Short mmCIF file of C-alpha atoms in Angstrom, two decimals:
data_model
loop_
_atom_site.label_atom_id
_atom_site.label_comp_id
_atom_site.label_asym_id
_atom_site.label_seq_id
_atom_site.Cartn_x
_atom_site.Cartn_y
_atom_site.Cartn_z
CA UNK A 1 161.70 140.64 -70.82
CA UNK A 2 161.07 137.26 -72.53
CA UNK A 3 161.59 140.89 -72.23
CA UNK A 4 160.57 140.62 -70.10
CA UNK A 5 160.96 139.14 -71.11
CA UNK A 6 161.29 139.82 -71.72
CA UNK A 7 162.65 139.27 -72.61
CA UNK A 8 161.52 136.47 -72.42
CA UNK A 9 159.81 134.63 -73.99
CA UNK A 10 158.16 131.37 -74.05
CA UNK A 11 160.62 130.21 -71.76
CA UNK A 12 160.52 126.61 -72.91
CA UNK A 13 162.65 124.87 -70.02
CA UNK A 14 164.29 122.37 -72.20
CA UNK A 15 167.67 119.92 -71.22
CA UNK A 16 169.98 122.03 -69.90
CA UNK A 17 172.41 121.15 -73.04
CA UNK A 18 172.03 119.46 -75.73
CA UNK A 19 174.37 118.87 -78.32
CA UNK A 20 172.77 119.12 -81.76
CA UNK A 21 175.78 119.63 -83.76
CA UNK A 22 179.47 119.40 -83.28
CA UNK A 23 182.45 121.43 -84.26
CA UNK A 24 182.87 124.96 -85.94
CA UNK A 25 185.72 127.43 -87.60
CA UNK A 26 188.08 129.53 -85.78
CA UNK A 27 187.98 132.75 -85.19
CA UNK A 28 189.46 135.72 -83.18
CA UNK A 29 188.73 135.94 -79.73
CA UNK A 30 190.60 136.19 -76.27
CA UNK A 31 189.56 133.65 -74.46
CA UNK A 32 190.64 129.95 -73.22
CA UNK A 33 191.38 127.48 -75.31
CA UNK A 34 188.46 126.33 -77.42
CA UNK A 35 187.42 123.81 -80.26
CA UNK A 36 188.44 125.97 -83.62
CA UNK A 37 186.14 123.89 -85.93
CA UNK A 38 183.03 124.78 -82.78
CA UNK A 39 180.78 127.79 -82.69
CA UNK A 40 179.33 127.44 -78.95
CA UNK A 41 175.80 129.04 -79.46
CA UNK A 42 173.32 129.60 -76.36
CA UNK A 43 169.64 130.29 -77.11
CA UNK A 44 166.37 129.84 -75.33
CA UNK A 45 163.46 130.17 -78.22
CA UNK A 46 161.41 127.05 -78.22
CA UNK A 47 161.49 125.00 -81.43
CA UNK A 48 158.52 125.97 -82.91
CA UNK A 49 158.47 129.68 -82.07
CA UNK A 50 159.24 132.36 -85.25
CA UNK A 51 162.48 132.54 -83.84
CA UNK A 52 163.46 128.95 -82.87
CA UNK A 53 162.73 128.54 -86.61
CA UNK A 54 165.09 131.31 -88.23
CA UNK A 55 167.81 130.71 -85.84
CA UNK A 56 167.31 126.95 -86.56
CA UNK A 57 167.17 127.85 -90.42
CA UNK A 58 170.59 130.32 -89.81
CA UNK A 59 172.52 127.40 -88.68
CA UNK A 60 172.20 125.65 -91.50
CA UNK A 61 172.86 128.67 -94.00
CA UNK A 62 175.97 129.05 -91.25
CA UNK A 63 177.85 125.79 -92.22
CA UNK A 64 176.94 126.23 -95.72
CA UNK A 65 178.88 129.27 -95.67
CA UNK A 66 181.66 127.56 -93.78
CA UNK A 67 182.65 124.24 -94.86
CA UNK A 68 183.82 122.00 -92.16
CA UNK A 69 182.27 124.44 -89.76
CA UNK A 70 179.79 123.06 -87.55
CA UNK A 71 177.68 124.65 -84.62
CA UNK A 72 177.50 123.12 -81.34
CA UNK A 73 173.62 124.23 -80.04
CA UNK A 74 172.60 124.28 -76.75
CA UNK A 75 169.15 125.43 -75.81
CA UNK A 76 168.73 126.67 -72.10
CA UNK A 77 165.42 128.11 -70.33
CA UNK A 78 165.14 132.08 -70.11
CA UNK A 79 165.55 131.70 -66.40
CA UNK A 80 168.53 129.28 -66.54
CA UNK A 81 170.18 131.99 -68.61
CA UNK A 82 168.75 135.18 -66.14
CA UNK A 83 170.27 133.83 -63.35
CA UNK A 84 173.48 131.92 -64.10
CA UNK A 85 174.71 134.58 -66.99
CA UNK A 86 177.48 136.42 -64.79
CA UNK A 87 179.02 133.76 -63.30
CA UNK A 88 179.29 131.17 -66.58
CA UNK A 89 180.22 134.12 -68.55
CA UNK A 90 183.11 134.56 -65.70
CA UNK A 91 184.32 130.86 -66.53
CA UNK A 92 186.04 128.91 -69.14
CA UNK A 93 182.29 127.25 -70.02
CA UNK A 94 181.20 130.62 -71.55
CA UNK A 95 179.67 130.15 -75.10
CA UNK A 96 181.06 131.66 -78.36
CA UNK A 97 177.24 133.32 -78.81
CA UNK A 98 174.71 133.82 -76.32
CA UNK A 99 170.65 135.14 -76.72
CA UNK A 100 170.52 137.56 -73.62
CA UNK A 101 168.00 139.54 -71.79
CA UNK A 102 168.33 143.08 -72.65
CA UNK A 103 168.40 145.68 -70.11
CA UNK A 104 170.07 147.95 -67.79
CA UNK A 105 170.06 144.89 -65.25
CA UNK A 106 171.09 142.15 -67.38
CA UNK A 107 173.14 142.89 -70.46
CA UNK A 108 173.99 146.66 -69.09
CA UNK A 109 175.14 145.07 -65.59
CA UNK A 110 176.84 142.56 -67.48
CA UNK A 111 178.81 145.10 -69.92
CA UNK A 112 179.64 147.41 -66.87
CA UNK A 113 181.07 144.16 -65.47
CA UNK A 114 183.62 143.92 -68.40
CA UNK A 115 182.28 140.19 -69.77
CA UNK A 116 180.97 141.34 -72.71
CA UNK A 117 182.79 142.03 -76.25
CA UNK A 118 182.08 145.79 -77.77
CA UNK A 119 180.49 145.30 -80.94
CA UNK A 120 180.80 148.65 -82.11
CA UNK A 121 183.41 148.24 -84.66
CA UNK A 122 181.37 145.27 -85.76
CA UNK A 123 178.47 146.90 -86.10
CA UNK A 124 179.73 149.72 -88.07
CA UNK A 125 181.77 147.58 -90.56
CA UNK A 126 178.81 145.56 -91.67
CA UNK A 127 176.03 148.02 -91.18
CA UNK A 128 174.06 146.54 -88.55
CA UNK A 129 173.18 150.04 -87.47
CA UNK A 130 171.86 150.55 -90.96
CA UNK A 131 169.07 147.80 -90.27
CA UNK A 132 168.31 148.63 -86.74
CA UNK A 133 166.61 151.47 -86.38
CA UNK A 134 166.46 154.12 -83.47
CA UNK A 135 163.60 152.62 -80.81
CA UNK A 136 164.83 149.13 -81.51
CA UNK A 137 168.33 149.62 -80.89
CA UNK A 138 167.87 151.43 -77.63
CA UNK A 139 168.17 148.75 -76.31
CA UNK A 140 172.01 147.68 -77.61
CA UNK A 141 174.05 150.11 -76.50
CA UNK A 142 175.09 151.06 -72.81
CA UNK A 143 177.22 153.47 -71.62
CA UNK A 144 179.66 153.11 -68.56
CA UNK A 145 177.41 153.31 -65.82
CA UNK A 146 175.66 150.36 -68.22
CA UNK A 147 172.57 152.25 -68.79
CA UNK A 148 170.70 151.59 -71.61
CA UNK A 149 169.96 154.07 -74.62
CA UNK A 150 173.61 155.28 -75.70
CA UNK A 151 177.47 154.34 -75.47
CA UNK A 152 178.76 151.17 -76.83
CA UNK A 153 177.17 148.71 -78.56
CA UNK A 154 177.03 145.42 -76.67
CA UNK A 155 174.39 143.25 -78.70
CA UNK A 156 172.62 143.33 -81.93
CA UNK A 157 168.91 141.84 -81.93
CA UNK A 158 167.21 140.36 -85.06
CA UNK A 159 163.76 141.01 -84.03
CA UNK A 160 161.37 143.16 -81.86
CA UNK A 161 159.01 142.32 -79.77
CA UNK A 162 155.69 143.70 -78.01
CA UNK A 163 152.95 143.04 -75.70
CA UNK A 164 149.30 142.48 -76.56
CA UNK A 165 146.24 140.68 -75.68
CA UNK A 166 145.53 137.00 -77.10
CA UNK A 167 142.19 135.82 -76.98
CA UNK A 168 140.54 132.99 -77.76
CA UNK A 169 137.58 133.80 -80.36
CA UNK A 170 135.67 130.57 -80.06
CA UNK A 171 135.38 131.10 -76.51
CA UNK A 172 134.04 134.44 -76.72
CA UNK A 173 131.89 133.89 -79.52
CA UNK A 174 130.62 130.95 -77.35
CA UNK A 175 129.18 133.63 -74.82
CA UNK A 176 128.24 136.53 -77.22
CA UNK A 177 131.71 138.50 -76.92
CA UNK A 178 133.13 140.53 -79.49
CA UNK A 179 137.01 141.87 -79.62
CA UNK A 180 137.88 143.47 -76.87
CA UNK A 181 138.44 147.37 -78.36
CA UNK A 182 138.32 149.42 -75.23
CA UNK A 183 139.31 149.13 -71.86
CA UNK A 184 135.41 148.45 -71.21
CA UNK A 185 134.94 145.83 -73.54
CA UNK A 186 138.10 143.68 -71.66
CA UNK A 187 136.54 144.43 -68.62
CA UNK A 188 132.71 143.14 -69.51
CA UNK A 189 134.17 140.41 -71.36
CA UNK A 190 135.90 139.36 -67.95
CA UNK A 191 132.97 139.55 -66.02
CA UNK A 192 131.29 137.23 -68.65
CA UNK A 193 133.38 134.73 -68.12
CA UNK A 194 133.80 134.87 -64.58
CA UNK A 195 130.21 134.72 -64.26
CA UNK A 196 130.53 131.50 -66.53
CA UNK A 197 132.66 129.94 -63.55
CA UNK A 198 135.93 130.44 -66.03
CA UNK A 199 139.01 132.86 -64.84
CA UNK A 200 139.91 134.37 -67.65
CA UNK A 201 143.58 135.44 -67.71
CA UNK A 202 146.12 132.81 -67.78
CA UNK A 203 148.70 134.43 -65.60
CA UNK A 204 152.19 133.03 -64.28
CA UNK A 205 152.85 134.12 -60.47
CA UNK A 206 156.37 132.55 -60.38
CA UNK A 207 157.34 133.97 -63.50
CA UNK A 208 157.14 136.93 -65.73
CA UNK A 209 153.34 137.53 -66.67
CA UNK A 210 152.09 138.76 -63.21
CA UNK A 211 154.26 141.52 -63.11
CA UNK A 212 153.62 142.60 -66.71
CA UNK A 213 149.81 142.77 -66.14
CA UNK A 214 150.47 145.23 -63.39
CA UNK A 215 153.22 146.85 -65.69
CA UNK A 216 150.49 147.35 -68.43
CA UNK A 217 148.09 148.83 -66.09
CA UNK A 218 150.71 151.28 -64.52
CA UNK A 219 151.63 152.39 -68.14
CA UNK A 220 147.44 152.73 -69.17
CA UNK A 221 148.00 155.53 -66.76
CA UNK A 222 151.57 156.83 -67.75
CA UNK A 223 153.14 158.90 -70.12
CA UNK A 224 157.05 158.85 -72.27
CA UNK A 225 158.40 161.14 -69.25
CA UNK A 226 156.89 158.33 -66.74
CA UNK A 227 158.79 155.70 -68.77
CA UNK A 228 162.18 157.53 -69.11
CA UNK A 229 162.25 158.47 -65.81
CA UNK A 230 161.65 154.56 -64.60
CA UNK A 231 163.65 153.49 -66.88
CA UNK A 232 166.44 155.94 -68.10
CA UNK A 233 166.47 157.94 -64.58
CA UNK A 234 165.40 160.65 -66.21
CA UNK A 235 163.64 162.43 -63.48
CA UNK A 236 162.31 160.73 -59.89
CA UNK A 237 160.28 157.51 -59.84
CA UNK A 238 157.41 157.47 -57.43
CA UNK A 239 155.91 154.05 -57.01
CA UNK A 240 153.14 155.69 -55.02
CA UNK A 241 151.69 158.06 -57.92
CA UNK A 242 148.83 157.59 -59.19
CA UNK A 243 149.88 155.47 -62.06
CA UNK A 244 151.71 152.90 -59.50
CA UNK A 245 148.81 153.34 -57.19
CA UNK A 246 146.22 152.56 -59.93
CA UNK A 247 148.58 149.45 -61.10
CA UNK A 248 148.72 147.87 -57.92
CA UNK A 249 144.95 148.53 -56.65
CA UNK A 250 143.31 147.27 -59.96
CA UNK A 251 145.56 143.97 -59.96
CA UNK A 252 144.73 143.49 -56.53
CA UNK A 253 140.88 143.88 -57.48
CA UNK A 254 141.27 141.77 -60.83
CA UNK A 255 142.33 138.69 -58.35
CA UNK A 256 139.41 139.57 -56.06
CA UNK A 257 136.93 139.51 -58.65
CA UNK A 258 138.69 136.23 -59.93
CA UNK A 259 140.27 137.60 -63.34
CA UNK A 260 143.36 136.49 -61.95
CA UNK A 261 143.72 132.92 -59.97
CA UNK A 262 144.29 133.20 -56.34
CA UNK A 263 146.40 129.51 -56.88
CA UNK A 264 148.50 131.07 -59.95
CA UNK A 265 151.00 132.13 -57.50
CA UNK A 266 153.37 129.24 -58.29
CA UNK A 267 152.48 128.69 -62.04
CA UNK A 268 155.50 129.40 -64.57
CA UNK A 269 155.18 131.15 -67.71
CA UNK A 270 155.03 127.93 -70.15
CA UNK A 271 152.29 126.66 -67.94
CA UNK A 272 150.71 129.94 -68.70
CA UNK A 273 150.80 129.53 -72.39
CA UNK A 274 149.75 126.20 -72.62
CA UNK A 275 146.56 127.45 -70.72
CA UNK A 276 145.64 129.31 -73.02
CA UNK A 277 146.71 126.57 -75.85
CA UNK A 278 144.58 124.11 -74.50
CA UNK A 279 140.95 126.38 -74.42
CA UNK A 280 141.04 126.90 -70.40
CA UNK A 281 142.43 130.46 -70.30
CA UNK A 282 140.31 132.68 -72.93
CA UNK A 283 142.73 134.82 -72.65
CA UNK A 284 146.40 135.84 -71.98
CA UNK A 285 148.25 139.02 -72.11
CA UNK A 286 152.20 138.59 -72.80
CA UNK A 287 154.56 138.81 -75.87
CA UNK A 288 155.20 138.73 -79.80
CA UNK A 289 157.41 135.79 -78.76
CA UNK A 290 154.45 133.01 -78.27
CA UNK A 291 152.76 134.09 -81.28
CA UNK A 292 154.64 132.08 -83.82
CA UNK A 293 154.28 128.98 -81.71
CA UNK A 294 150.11 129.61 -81.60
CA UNK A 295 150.09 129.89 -84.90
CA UNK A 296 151.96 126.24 -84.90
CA UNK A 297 149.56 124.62 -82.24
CA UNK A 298 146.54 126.83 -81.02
CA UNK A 299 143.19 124.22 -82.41
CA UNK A 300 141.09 127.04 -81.96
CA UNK A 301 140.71 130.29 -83.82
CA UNK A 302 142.44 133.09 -81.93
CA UNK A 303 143.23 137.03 -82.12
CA UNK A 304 145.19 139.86 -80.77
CA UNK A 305 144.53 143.65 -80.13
CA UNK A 306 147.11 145.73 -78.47
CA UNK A 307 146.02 146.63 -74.87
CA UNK A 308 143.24 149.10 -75.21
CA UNK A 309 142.57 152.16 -73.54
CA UNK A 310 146.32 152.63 -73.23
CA UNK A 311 149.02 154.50 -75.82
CA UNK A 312 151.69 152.46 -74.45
CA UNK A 313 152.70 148.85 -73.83
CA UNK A 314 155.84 146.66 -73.43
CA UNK A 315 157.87 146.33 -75.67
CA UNK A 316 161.32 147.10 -77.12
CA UNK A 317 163.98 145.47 -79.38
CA UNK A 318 164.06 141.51 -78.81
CA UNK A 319 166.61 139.71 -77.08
CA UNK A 320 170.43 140.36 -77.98
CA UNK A 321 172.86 138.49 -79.94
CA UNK A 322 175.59 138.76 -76.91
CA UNK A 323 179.53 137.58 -77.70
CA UNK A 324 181.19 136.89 -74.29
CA UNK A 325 184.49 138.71 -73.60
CA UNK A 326 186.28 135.05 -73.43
CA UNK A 327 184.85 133.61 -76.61
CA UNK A 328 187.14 132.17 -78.84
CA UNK A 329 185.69 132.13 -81.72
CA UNK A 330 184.81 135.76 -82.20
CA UNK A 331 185.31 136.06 -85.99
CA UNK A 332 182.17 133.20 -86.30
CA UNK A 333 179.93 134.26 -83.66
CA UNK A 334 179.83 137.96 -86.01
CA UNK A 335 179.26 135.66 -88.71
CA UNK A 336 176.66 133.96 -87.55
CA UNK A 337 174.46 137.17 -86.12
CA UNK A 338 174.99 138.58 -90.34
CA UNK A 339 173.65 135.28 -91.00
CA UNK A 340 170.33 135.78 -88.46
CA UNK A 341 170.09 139.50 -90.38
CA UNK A 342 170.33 138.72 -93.60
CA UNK A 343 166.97 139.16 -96.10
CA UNK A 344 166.35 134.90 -96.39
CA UNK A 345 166.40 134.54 -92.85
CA UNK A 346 164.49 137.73 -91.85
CA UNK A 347 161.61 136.86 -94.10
CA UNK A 348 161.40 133.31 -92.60
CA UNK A 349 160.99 134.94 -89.15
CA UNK A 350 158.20 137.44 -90.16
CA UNK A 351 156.57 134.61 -91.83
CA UNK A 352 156.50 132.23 -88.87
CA UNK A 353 155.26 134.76 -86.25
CA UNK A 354 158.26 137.13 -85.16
CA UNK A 355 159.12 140.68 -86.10
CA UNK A 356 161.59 141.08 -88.55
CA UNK A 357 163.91 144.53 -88.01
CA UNK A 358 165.19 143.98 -91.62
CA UNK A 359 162.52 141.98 -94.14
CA UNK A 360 161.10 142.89 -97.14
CA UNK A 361 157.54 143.57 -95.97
CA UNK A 362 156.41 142.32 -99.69
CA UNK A 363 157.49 138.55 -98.36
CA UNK A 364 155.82 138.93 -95.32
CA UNK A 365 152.63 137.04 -97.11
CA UNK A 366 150.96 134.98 -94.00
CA UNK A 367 147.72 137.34 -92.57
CA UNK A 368 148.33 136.47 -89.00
CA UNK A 369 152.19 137.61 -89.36
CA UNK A 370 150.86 140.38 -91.07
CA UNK A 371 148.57 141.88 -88.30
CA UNK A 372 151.42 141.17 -85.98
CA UNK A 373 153.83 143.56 -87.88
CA UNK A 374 150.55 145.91 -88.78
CA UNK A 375 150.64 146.50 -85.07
CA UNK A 376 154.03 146.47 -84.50
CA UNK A 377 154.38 149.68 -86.58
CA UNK A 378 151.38 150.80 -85.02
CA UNK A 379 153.24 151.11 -81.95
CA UNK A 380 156.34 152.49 -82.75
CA UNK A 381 154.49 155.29 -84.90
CA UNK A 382 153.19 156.62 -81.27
CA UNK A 383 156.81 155.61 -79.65
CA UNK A 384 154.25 153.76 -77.39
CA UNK A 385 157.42 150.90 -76.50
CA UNK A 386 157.70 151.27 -72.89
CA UNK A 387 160.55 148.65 -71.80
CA UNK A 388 159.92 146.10 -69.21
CA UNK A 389 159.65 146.04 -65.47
CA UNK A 390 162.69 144.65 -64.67
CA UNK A 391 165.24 146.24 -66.28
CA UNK A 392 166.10 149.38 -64.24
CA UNK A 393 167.99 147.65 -61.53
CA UNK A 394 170.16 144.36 -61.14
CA UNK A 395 167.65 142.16 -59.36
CA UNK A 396 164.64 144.04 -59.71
CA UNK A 397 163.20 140.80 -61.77
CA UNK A 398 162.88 138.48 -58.23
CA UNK A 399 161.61 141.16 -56.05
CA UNK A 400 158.74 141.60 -58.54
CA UNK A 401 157.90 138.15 -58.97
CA UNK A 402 158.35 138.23 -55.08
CA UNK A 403 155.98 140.97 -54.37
CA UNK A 404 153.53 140.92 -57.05
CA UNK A 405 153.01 136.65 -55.60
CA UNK A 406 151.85 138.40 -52.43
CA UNK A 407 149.12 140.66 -54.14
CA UNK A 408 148.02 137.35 -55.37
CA UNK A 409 148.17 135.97 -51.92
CA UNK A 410 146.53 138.68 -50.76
CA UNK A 411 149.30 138.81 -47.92
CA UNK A 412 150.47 142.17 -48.22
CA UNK A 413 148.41 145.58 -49.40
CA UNK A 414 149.00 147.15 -52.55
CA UNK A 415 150.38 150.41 -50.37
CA UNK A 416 153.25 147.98 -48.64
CA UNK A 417 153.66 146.24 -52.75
CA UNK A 418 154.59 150.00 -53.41
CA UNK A 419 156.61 150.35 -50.73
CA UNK A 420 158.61 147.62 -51.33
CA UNK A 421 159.36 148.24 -54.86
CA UNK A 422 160.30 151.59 -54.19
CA UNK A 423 162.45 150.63 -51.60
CA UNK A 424 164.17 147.83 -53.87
CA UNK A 425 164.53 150.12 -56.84
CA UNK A 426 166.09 153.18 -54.90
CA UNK A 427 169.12 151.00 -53.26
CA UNK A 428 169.86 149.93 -57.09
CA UNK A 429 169.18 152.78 -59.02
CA UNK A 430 173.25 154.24 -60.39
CA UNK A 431 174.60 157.50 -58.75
CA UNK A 432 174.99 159.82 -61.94
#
């Protein structure tokens, strides 16, 4: 999302820059003038998740490699980033190296637009392609129209990243409940703690998550064809079939029945995840991204299971390495993505919570990390990663957060929801 969303991610709003280090080696690059002893790098991974801790590790292997080089880091919030992308990246202020949203509507628009650098060449010289495999790096290459799946390669991601359900096992040991393992057992295990006077989902209206628990329900009723067609246009979406229809009905119901707060409408992802961090959400359905950062603070004992009842869930290649068509320091932004790839910094990343594309799985030694990539495989074994809502069409991301806030509302139907996502996608979806 983050990924979502992705995509995000936990979309730790921090300062909007923040100098931790100054200075860094030239490069290639043809763009404005810049420091030559600077690597600009842009990233929005909180300092405690599995990637906040590689990257933070890869800076320092970074100027080891390049004496005198020094990396000027600046983190940013997922939705600073979403929304302010095309027009910094249009400006002199554009960074060397930039963590992006992947995407037909962000880094696909983005490449159509011409203000991204090709890493093809790149990626063939130093065998990223080798480490990447197929479902992961669907998600790096666009073609002209900047659809996702094929063409040129316009960023290289370190990780991957899926959706799954987190839930607090004190609390549900507290009132008999076992892990949820069928669509049945979330659903009792709901009404138990409803019935306790406790809403059980943590759920962010103004963000990312409300969208993604309708997402999740829509694809509990979908198929790879569904998926492609949403997603790749290939074939016609109908947001009033019955997986849609389903999706938006059951969501509706879930806030009726008080899974899902009527007042989390205006409630941001991070507020989300600390919900569930502090014991008052049992439990909370988003991304591989938060789980390093549980395993760093959750007091509690805790536990994922992949969505069940459903084949497929979101999911895809993490967030992309992006070099901006005016960086000037090319040569050491390439660097510095090797760096994030290589075996040292991999393993760190598996072992903190993320998923590695290219670790030794003997290293991977923590049993929480190894679940996570247990599952992980699980998934892509079935091909059951299904993208994320957003990404078909530039803009799609704020008419879902829109729309899906008036389902919580209860201001508009789920038949006029569908009508207005259908509407939104059709004016954006490419002529090909």
């Amino acid at each position: 999302m983050w990924t979502a969303r992705r995509r995000g991610k936990a979309t730790a709003a921090v300062a909007l820059a923040g100098a931790l280090l100054l200075a860094s080696c030239g490069g290639s690059g043809d763009g404005g003038s810049a420091d030559a002893h600077t690597l600009r790098l842009w990233h929005y991974e909180a300092p405690n998740s599995a990637m906040g801790v590689a990257w933070a590790e890869a800076v320092k292997e970074f100027e080891a490699q390049h004496p005198g080089v020094k990396v000027e880091f600046e983190e940013k919030s997922f939705e600073q980033i979403q929304k302010t992308a095309p027009m910094v990246l249009n400006s002199s202020d554009a960074p060397d190296l930039m963590e992006y949203n992947k995407g037909n509507a962000t880094t696909g628009l983005l490449s159509q637009q011409g203000l991204l650098t090709d890493l093809s060449a790149e990626v063939s010289e130093r065998g990223w392609d080798k480490l990447i495999g197929p479902g992961v790096r669907t998600t790096s290459q666009y073609d002209a129209d900047g659809v996702m799946g094929s063409g040129r390669w316009y960023g290289v991601p370190n990780y991957a990243e899926y959706t799954m359900v987190y839930f607090n096992q004190d609390l549900f040991a507290k009132y008999g409940l076992g892990e949820p393992k069928t669509f049945d057992d979330l659903v009792a295990a709901m009404d138990t703690f409803v019935g306790n006077g406790i809403t059980p989902l943590a759920n962010s209206g103004a963000e990312y998550l409300a969208h993604q628990y309708l997402y999740q329900l829509a694809l509990s009723k979908a198929d790879r064809a569904w998926v492609d067609a949403y997603e790749l246009y290939r074939g016609k979406t109908d947001f009033h079939d019955a997986a849609w229809t389903y999706a938006a009905e059951t969501f509706a119901d879930w806030v009726e029945k008080g899974y899902i707060g009527k007042n989390s409408t205006s409630v941001k992802a991070e507020e989300a995840g600390v919900s569930f961090l502090q014991g008052k959400a049992p439990i909370l359905f988003s991304g591989s991204w938060w789980y390093g950062r549980f395993q760093d603070e959750a007091t509690f004992d805790w536990g994922t299971t992949l969505w069940p009842g459903s084949d497929l869930t979101l999911g895809s290649g993490g967030n992309l390495w992006v070099v901006p068509k005016s960086a000037a320091n090319k040569e050491l932004a390439y660097d510095f993505i090797d760096i994030t790839l290589s075996k040292k910094i991999q393993n760190l990343l598996g072992n903190k919570g993320g998923v590695p594309v290219a670790a030794d799985t003997s290293a991977i030694t923590d049993p929480k990390a190894e679940k996570l990539i247990a599952d992980f495989t699980t998934l892509s074994d079935r091909d059951g990663l299904a993208f994320y809502p957003d990404w078909p069409v530039a803009g799609f991301y704020d008419v879902l957060v829109s729309e899906t806030q008036k389902l919580i509302t209860g201001s508009e139907e789920p038949d006029a929801y569908l009508d207005a996502l259908q509407e939104a996608y059709d004016k954006g979806v490419p002529q090909r």
